[in-house]
Each structure stands twice: as C-alpha cells, then as structure tokens.
Coordinates of C-alpha atoms and ligand atoms in Angstrom, one line a residue:
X2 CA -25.4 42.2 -32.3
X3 CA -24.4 40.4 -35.6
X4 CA -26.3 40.5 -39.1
X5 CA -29.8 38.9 -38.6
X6 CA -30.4 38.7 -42.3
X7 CA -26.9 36.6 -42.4
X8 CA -27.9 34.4 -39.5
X9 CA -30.9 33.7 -41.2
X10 CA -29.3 33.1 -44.4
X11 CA -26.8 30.7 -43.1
X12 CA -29.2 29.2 -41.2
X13 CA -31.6 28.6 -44.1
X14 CA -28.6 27.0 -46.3
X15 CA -26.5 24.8 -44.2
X16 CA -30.2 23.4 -43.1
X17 CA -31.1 22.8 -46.9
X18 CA -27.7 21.0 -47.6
X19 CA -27.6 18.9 -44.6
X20 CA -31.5 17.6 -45.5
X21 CA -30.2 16.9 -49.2
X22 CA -27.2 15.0 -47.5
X23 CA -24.5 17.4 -49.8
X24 CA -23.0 19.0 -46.3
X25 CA -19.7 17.9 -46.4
X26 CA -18.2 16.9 -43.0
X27 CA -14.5 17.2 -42.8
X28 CA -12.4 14.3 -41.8
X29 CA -9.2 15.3 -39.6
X30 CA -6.6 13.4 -40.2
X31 CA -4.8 12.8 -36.5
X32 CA -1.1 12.6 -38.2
X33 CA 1.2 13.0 -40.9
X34 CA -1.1 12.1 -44.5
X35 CA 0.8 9.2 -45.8
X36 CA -0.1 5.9 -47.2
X37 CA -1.3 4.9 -43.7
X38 CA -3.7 7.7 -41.8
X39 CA -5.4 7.7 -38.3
X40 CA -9.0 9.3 -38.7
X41 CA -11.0 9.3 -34.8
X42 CA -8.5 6.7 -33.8
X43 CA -8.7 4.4 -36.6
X44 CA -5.5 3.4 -38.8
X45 CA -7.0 3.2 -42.2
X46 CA -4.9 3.0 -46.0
X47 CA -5.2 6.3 -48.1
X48 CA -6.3 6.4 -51.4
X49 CA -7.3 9.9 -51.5
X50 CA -4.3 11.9 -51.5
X51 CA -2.3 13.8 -54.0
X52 CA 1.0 13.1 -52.6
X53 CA 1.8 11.1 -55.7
X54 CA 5.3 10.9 -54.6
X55 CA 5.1 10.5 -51.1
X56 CA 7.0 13.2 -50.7
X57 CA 4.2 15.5 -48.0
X58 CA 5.9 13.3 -44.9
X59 CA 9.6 12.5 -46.3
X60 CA 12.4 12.8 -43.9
X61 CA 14.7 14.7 -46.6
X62 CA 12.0 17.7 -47.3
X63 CA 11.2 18.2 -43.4
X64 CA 15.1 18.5 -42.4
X65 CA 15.2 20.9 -45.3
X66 CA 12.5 22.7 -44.3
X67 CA 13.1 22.6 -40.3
X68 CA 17.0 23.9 -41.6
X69 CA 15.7 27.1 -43.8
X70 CA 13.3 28.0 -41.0
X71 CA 16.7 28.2 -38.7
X72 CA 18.2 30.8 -41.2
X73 CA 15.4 33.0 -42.6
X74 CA 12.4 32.5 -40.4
X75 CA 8.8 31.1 -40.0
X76 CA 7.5 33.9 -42.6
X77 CA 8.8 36.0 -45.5
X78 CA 6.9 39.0 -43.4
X79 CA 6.0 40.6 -46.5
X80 CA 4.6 40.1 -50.1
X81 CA 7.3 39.4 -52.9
X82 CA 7.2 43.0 -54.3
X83 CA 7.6 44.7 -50.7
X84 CA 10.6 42.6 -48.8
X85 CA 9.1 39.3 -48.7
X86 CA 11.5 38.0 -52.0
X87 CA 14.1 35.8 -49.8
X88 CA 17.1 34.1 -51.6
X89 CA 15.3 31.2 -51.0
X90 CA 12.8 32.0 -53.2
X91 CA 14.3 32.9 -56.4
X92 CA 16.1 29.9 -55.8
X93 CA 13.1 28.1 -56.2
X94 CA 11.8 29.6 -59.4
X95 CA 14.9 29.0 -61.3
X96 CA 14.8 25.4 -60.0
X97 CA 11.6 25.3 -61.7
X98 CA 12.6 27.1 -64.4
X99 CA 15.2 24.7 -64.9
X100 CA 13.3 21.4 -64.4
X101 CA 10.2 22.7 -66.8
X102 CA 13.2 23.6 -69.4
X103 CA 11.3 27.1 -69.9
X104 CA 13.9 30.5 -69.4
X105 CA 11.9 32.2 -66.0
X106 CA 9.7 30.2 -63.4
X107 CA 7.5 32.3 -60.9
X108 CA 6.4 30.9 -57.4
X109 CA 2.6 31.6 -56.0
X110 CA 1.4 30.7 -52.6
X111 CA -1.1 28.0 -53.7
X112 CA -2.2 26.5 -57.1
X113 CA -5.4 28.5 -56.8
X114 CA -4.1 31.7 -56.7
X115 CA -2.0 31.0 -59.3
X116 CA -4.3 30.6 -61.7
X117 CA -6.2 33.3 -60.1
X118 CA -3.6 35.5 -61.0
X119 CA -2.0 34.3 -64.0
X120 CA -4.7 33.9 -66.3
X121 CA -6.3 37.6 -65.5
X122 CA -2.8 38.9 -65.7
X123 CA -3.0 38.3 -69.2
X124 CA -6.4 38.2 -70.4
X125 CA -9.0 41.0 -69.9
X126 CA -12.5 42.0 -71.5
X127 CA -11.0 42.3 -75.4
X128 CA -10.4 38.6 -75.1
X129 CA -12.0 35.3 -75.4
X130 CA -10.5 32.0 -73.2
X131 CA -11.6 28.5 -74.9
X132 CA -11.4 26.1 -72.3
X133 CA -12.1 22.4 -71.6
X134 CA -15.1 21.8 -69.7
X135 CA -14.3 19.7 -67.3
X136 CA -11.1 22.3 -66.2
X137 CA -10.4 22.4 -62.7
X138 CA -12.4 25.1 -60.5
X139 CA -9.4 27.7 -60.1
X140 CA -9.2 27.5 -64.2
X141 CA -12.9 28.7 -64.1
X142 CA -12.6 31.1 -61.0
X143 CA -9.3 32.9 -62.8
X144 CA -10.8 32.9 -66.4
X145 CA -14.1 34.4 -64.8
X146 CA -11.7 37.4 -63.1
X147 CA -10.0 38.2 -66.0
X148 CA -13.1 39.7 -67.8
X149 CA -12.4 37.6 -70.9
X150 CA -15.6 36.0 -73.0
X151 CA -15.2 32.4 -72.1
X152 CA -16.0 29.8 -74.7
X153 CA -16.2 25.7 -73.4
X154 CA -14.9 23.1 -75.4
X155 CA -16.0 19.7 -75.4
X156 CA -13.8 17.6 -72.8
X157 CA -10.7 16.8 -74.9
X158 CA -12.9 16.8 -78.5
X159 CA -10.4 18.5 -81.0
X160 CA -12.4 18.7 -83.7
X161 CA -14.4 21.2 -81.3
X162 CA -11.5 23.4 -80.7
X163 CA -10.7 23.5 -83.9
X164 CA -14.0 24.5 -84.7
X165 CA -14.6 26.9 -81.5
X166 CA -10.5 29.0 -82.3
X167 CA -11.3 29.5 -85.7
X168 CA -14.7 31.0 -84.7
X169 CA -12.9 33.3 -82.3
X170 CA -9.9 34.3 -84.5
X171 CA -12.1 34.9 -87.4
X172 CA -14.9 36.7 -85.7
X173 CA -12.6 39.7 -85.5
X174 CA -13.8 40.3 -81.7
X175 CA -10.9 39.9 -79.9
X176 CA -7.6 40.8 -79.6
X177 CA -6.4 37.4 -78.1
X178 CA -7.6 33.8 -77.8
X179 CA -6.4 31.2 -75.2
X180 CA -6.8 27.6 -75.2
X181 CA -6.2 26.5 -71.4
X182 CA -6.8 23.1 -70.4
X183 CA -5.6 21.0 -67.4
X184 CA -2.5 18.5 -68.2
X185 CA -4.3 15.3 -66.7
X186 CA -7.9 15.5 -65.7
X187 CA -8.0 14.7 -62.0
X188 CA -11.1 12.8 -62.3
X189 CA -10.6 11.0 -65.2
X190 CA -6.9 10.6 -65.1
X191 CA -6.8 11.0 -69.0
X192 CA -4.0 13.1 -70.5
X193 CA -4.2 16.6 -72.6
X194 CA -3.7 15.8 -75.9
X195 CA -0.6 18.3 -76.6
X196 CA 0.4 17.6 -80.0
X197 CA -2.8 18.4 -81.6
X198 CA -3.3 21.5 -79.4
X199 CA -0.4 22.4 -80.5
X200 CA -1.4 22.2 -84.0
X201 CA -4.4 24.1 -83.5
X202 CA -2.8 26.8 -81.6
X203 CA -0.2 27.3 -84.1
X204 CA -3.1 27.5 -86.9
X205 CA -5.2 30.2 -84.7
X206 CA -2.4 31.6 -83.0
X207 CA -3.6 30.7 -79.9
X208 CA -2.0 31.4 -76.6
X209 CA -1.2 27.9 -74.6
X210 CA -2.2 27.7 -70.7
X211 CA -1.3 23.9 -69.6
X212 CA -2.4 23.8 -65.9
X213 CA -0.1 20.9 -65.0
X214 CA -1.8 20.2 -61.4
X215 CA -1.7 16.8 -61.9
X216 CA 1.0 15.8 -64.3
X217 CA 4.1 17.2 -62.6
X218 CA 6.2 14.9 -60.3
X219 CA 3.9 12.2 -62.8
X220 CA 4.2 12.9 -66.3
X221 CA 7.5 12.9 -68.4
X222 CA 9.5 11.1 -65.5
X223 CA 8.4 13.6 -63.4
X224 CA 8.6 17.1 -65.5
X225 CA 5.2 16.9 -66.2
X226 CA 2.5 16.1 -69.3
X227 CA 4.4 19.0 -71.2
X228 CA 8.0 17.8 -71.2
X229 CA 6.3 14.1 -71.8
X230 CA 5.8 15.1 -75.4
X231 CA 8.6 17.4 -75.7
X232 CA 6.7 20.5 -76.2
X233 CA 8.4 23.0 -73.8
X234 CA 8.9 25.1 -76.9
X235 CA 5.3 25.1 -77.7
X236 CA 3.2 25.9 -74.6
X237 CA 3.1 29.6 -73.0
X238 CA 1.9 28.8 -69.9
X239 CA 3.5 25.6 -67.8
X240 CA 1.1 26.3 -64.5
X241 CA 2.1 23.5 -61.7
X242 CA 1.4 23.1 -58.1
X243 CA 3.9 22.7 -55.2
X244 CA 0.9 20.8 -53.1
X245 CA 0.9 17.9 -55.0
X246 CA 3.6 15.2 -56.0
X247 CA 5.8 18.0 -54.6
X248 CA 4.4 17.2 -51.8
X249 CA 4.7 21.0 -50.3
X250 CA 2.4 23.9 -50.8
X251 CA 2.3 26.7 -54.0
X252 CA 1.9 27.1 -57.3
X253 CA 4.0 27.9 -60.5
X254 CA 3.9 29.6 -63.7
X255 CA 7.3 28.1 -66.2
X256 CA 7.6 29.7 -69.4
X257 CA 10.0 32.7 -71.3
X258 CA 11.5 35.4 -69.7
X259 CA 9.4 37.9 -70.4
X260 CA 6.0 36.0 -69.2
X261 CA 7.3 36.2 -66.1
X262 CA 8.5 39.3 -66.1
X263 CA 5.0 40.2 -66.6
X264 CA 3.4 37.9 -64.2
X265 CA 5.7 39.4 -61.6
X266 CA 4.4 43.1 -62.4
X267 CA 0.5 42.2 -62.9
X268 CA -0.2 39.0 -61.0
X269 CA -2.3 40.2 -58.0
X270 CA -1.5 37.7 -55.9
X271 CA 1.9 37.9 -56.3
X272 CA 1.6 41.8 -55.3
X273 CA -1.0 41.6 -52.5
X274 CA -0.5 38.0 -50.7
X275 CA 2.3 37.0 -48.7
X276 CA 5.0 35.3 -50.1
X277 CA 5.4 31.4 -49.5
X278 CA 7.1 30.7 -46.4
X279 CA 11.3 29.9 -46.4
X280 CA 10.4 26.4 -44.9
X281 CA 8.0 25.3 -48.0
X282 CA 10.8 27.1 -50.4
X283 CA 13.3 24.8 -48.8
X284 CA 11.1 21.8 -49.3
X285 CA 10.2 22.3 -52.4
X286 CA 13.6 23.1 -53.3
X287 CA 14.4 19.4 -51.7
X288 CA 11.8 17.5 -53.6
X289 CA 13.0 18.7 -57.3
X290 CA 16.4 18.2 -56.4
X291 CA 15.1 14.5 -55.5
X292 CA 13.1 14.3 -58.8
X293 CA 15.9 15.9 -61.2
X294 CA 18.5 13.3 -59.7
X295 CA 16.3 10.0 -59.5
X296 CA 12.9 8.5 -61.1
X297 CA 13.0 6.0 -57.9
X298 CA 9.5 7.5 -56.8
X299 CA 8.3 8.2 -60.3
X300 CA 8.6 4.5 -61.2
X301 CA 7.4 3.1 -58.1
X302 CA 3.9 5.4 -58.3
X303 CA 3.4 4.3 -62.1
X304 CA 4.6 0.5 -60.7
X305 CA 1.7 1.1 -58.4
X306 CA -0.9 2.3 -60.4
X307 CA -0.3 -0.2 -62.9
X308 CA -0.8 -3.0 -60.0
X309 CA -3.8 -1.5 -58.6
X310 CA -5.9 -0.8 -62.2
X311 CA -4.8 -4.7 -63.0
X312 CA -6.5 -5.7 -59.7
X313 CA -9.5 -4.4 -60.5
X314 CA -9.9 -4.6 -63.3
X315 CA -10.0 -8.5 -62.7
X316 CA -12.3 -8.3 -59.7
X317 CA -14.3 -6.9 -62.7
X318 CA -14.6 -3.3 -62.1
X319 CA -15.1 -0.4 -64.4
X320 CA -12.1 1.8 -64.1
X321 CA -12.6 4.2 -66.9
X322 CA -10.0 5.0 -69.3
X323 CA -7.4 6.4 -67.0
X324 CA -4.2 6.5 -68.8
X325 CA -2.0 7.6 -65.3
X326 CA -1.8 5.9 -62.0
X327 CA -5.1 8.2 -60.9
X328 CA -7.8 5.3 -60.5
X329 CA -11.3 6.2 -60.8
X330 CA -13.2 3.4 -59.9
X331 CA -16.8 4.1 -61.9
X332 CA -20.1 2.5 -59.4
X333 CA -22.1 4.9 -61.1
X334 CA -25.4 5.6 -58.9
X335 CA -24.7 8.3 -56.7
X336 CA -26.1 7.0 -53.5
X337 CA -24.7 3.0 -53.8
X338 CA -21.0 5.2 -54.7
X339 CA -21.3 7.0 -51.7
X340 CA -22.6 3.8 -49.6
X341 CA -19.6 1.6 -51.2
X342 CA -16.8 4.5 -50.4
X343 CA -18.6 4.3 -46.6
X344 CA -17.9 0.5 -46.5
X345 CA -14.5 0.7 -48.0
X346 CA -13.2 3.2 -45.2
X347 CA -15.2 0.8 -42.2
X348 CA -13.3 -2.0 -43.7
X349 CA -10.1 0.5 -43.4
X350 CA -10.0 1.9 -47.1
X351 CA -10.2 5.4 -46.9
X352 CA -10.9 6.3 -51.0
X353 CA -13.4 9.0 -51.4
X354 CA -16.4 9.4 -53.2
X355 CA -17.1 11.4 -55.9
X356 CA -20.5 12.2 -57.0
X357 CA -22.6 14.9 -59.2
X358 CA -22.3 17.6 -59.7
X359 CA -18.0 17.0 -59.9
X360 CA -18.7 14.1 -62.7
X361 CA -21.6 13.6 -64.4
X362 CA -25.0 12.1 -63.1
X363 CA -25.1 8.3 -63.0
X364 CA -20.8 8.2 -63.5
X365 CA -20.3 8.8 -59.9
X366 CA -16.8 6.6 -58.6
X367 CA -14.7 6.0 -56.0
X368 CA -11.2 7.5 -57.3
X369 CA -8.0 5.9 -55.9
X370 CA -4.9 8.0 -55.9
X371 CA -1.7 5.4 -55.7
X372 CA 1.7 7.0 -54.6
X373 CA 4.9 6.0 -54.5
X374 CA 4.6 5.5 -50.7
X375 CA 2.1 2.5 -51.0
X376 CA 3.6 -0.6 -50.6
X377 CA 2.2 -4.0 -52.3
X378 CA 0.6 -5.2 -49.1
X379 CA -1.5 -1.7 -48.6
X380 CA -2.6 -2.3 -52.6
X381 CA -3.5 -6.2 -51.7
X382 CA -5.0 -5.2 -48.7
X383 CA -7.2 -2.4 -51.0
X384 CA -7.8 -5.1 -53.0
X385 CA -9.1 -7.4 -51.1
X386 CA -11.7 -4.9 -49.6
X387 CA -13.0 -3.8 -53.2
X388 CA -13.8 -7.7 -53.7
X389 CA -15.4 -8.1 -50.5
X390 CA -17.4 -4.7 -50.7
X391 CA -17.6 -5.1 -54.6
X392 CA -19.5 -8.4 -53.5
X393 CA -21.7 -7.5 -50.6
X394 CA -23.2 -4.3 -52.6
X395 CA -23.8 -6.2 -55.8
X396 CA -21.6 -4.2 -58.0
X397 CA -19.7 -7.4 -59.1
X398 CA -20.1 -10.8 -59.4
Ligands
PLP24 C1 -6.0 21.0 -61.9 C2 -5.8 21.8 -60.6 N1 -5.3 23.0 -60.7 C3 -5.1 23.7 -59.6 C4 -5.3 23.2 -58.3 C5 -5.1 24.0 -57.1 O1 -3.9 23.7 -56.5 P1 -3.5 24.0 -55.0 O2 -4.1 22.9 -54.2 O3 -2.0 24.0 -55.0 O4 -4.1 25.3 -54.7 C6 -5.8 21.9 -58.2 C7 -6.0 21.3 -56.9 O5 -6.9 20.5 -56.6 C8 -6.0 21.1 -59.4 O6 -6.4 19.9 -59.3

C-alpha cells in the first residue's frame, strides 16, 4: 500500500493548481524541434526554442554524434572521477577552454547542475552571494546549496551593487563576496552590463560568476556576452550551457586553471552524476568547431531577430527593450497573454506565454525566440498572425 498522507497531498495540490488554471500541460513535440514542429498532428512555426543556432537538428552534429557512439559507446558507464572521463570529454573542455579564451574549461551534465555545483563548490556559510533578482532558477537553487547569505540586487541597477558590495566587504562578515548575474536575461533579452561590474568587483574584490546561458553561440560572434566586451581576463566564472545555441545537452564552467582544478575536486555533480554521454561530447565538439570557423549562423539569428522586432514593432507592439534577437512581446494582462499565445499557436504560431510569477504582474508577454534556422517566410508568416490576432484581441489598432 503506498503513502496515504502523499496521495492525499498530491491529490490536494495538483487539484488546487488545475482549479487556478497554473497546471502546466506538456506539449510533445512529434519530431525533431526545429523552426517547423508537429504538435497532435499539427505543423506549427516555433518561436519557443533555445536552439538559437539551429544547431539541436543539424546534419553535421548528428553524424558526429551517431560516429562517437560507434567508438566509445551509448554511456560513459561511470561518473568523471570513477572511469567515466573518455578522451572525448577532455576534448570538449579544452575546446571550451579555448573558444571562452580562459586556461581550463570543465564539462557538467546540464546547465542546472552546473550551477548547482559550481557556485556551492566555492561558496559556503562564511560568505555572502549578491545576485540579480531576476537570475535564472539554477542561480537561486545553487546559491541557496552553498550555505552563503544571499543578498538581491536590483535587476541590472549598479548603483545598487555598488551600494549592496561595499556593505558586504565592509561589514567584516564574510570571508568572500560574489556578484553572479546571468549574461542575457532570458526574459528580457537585455545584456549584463560587464564593464561596470567589473569596476565594482575590482573596487570590492568581488568574485565574478557570469552565467552565460543565454549569450553563448549569441553574444561576441558567438563566444558569448563575456568575450563581447573583451573581459575574459576579468570574470572568474564563464558558466555556459551545451543545451542551448549549442544545440546539445550540458553545462560549462571556463575560467583559470586552478578554478577548475577545484571544481573538478569539489563540484558534486561532477563527483556523483554520470558523465555526459560520448555522443553529446561529439556534438558539442561539432558545433564549436562550426562556431570557431564561421559566424554564418551567428549572423543569420541576429539578421532574424532584427527582422522580426522591426515587424512588430510596426504592427505597433510593445517589445520591451531587448537588445538580442530574444523577442518578448509585452500584452501585459495575464489572462488576454495567455488567450493571445492560444490563438497564435491555432493560427500555427507556437510562441509561449509567459505570465506571473516568471515576470512581473500585469508585464506578462508572449516571448519569441528567433534562430538561425527560421527562414523569412516562417518570420512573415509569424507576422502576419501577430496582426491578425493583434487585431481580433484588441491589443493593437
Ligand atoms: C540562465 C540559465 N542558466 C541555466 C540554465 C539551465 O541550463 P540547462 O537547460 O542546460 O540545464 C538555463 C536554462 O533555461 C538558463 O536559462
């Protein structure tokens, strides 16, 4: 017999968030996730994926991948510090090490763990994190494991941090402060600004965590928000994902030899979780070499972006202040967002939602994720539906 008090407890939740309409139903996508998906049958154009690049379908990454999993297997059969390290996976870190221009790179098995692992390999109870507030959920989740005091900062307000590390560094309470912020806000898509938290850091001596989720494969011709303003020298921590333009799965910790060094001894999910698997090394592998040798794809997904946020903005929406191709499209009302994101997809849009709590009350949007694998006809065709649901639901003229 199973746990009656769980039963009733899951029961009693999923009940409460299905009445509140906040259960999330998961769409299945019956394919490849491309600029083009098939959801129950229907053929619809994506603007909710991360695979800035297109890179999560491309022929080049799967013969890579199908060829590694020939020579070394399906699965590393072990964690990294056991015998799951391959060859192919420390070549993979000094690919990244190489295209972050940082001395050491270590690979994780997702983003999230990553930061899981990184930040509390680090940071403990003597320490205080300052960290944006509107950081990404695995920034929370690690600084919240490490035991640290964390301290919000106003999203992107510098004077605030300023205010916030002196604070720390002068109180005499801890031993180390971070500052850990995402590169470019996934919501938003506005960019870290680097050079004056850079400044600040070097005043404070503050330890740098850029969590570069977003910006790699995007920023800096594709070496991400860091490398864009030239601060490789300056920032501790380079985190990055392998899920997103890279089109793969893992994350990534860049930065000197002896961080990772560190990371490799103290990271637990490095020492207690499977390695990533030869196949995703091998892709991975595939899609830097790609991105080192050509900014085809980089151009084409900023080409994109910029041909998407012109169109709406003359069909006279509010798109925020997005300064990458991410394209929030702001509706604001949470129930009329969700109703125009419902239209979009039965008018074969699929571009998702997002509502409080993930922004703020009354700023909920429809966000629009461009890639390098749209062509113009799929962005005249997403045009073309915004007007004609912009129109029916009254959100423009
Ligand atoms: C800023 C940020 N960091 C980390 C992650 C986690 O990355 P992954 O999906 O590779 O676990 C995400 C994913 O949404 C993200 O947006």
């Amino acid at each position: 017999m199973t746990s009656q008090k769980l039963n009733t407890f899951l029961e009693e939740n999923l009940k409460e968030l299905k009445d509140n309409g906040l259960y999330n139903e998961i769409d299945v996508l019956e394919g490849p996730n491309g600029a083009e998906i098939t959801i129950n049958g229907k053929k619809l154009i994506n603007m909710s994926s991360n695979n800035y690049l297109g890179f999560a379908n491309d022929e080049r990454l799967k013969a890579k991948a199908i060829e590694a999993t020939e020579v070394f297997g399906v699965g590393a059969g072990a964690v990294r510090t056991i015998n799951g390290t391959q060859t192919i996976h420390e070549e993979l870190e000094t690919k990244i090490a190489t295209f972050k221009h940082t001395e050491a790179a270590v690979a994780f098995q997702s983003g999230f763990n990553c930061n899981m692992g990184a930040i509390s390999a680090v940071m403990n109870k003597n320490d205080a994190i300052l960290s944006d507030e509107l950081n990404h959920a695995s920034i929370i989740d690690g600084c919240r494991l490490s035991g640290a005091k964390v301290i919000r900062v106003n999203h992107q307000d510098m004077d605030d941090l300023r205010a916030k590390a002196k604070a720390a560094t002068e109180s005499g309470q801890y031993e180390k402060v971070m500052y850990i912020t995402d590169g470019v806000f996934s919501m938003d898509g506005d960019v870290a600004n680097l050079p004056d938290i850079v400044k600040i850091a070097e005043e404070f001596d503050l330890i740098t965590y850029v969590d570069d989720a977003h910006g790699s494969g995007v920023m800096g011709k594709g070496a991400g928000t860091v490398k864009h303003f030239g601060l490789q020298d300056k920032i501790d921590f380079q985190m990055g994902t392998l899920s997103k333009a890279v089109g793969v799965v893992g994350g990534y910790v860049a930065g000197t030899q002896n961080l990772i060094d560190w990371l490799k001894v103290r990271a637990r999910p490095f020492l207690f979780s499977t390695s990533l698997t030869p196949g995703a090394c091998a892709a991975c592998i595939e899609a830097i070499d790609i991105m080192s040798s050509s900014t085809e794809e980089n151009e084409r997904l900023w080409e994109n972006g910029r041909y998407l946020k012109e169109g709406l903005k003359k069909l006279g929406f509010n798109i925020g202040n997005s300064e990458t191709p991410i394209t929030p499209c702001i509706i604001g009302e949470e129930k009329l967002t969700q109703s125009f994101s419902k239209r979009l997809t039965e008018e074969g849009v699929y571009a998702k939602s997002i509502v409080f709590p993930t922004v703020p009350r009354g700023k909920g949007r429809v966000r629009n994720m461009p890639s390098a694998a749209h062509t113009k006809d799929h962005l005249d065709k997403v045009l073309e539906t915004y007007e004609k649901v912009g129109k029916e639901l009254n959100v423009i003229s």
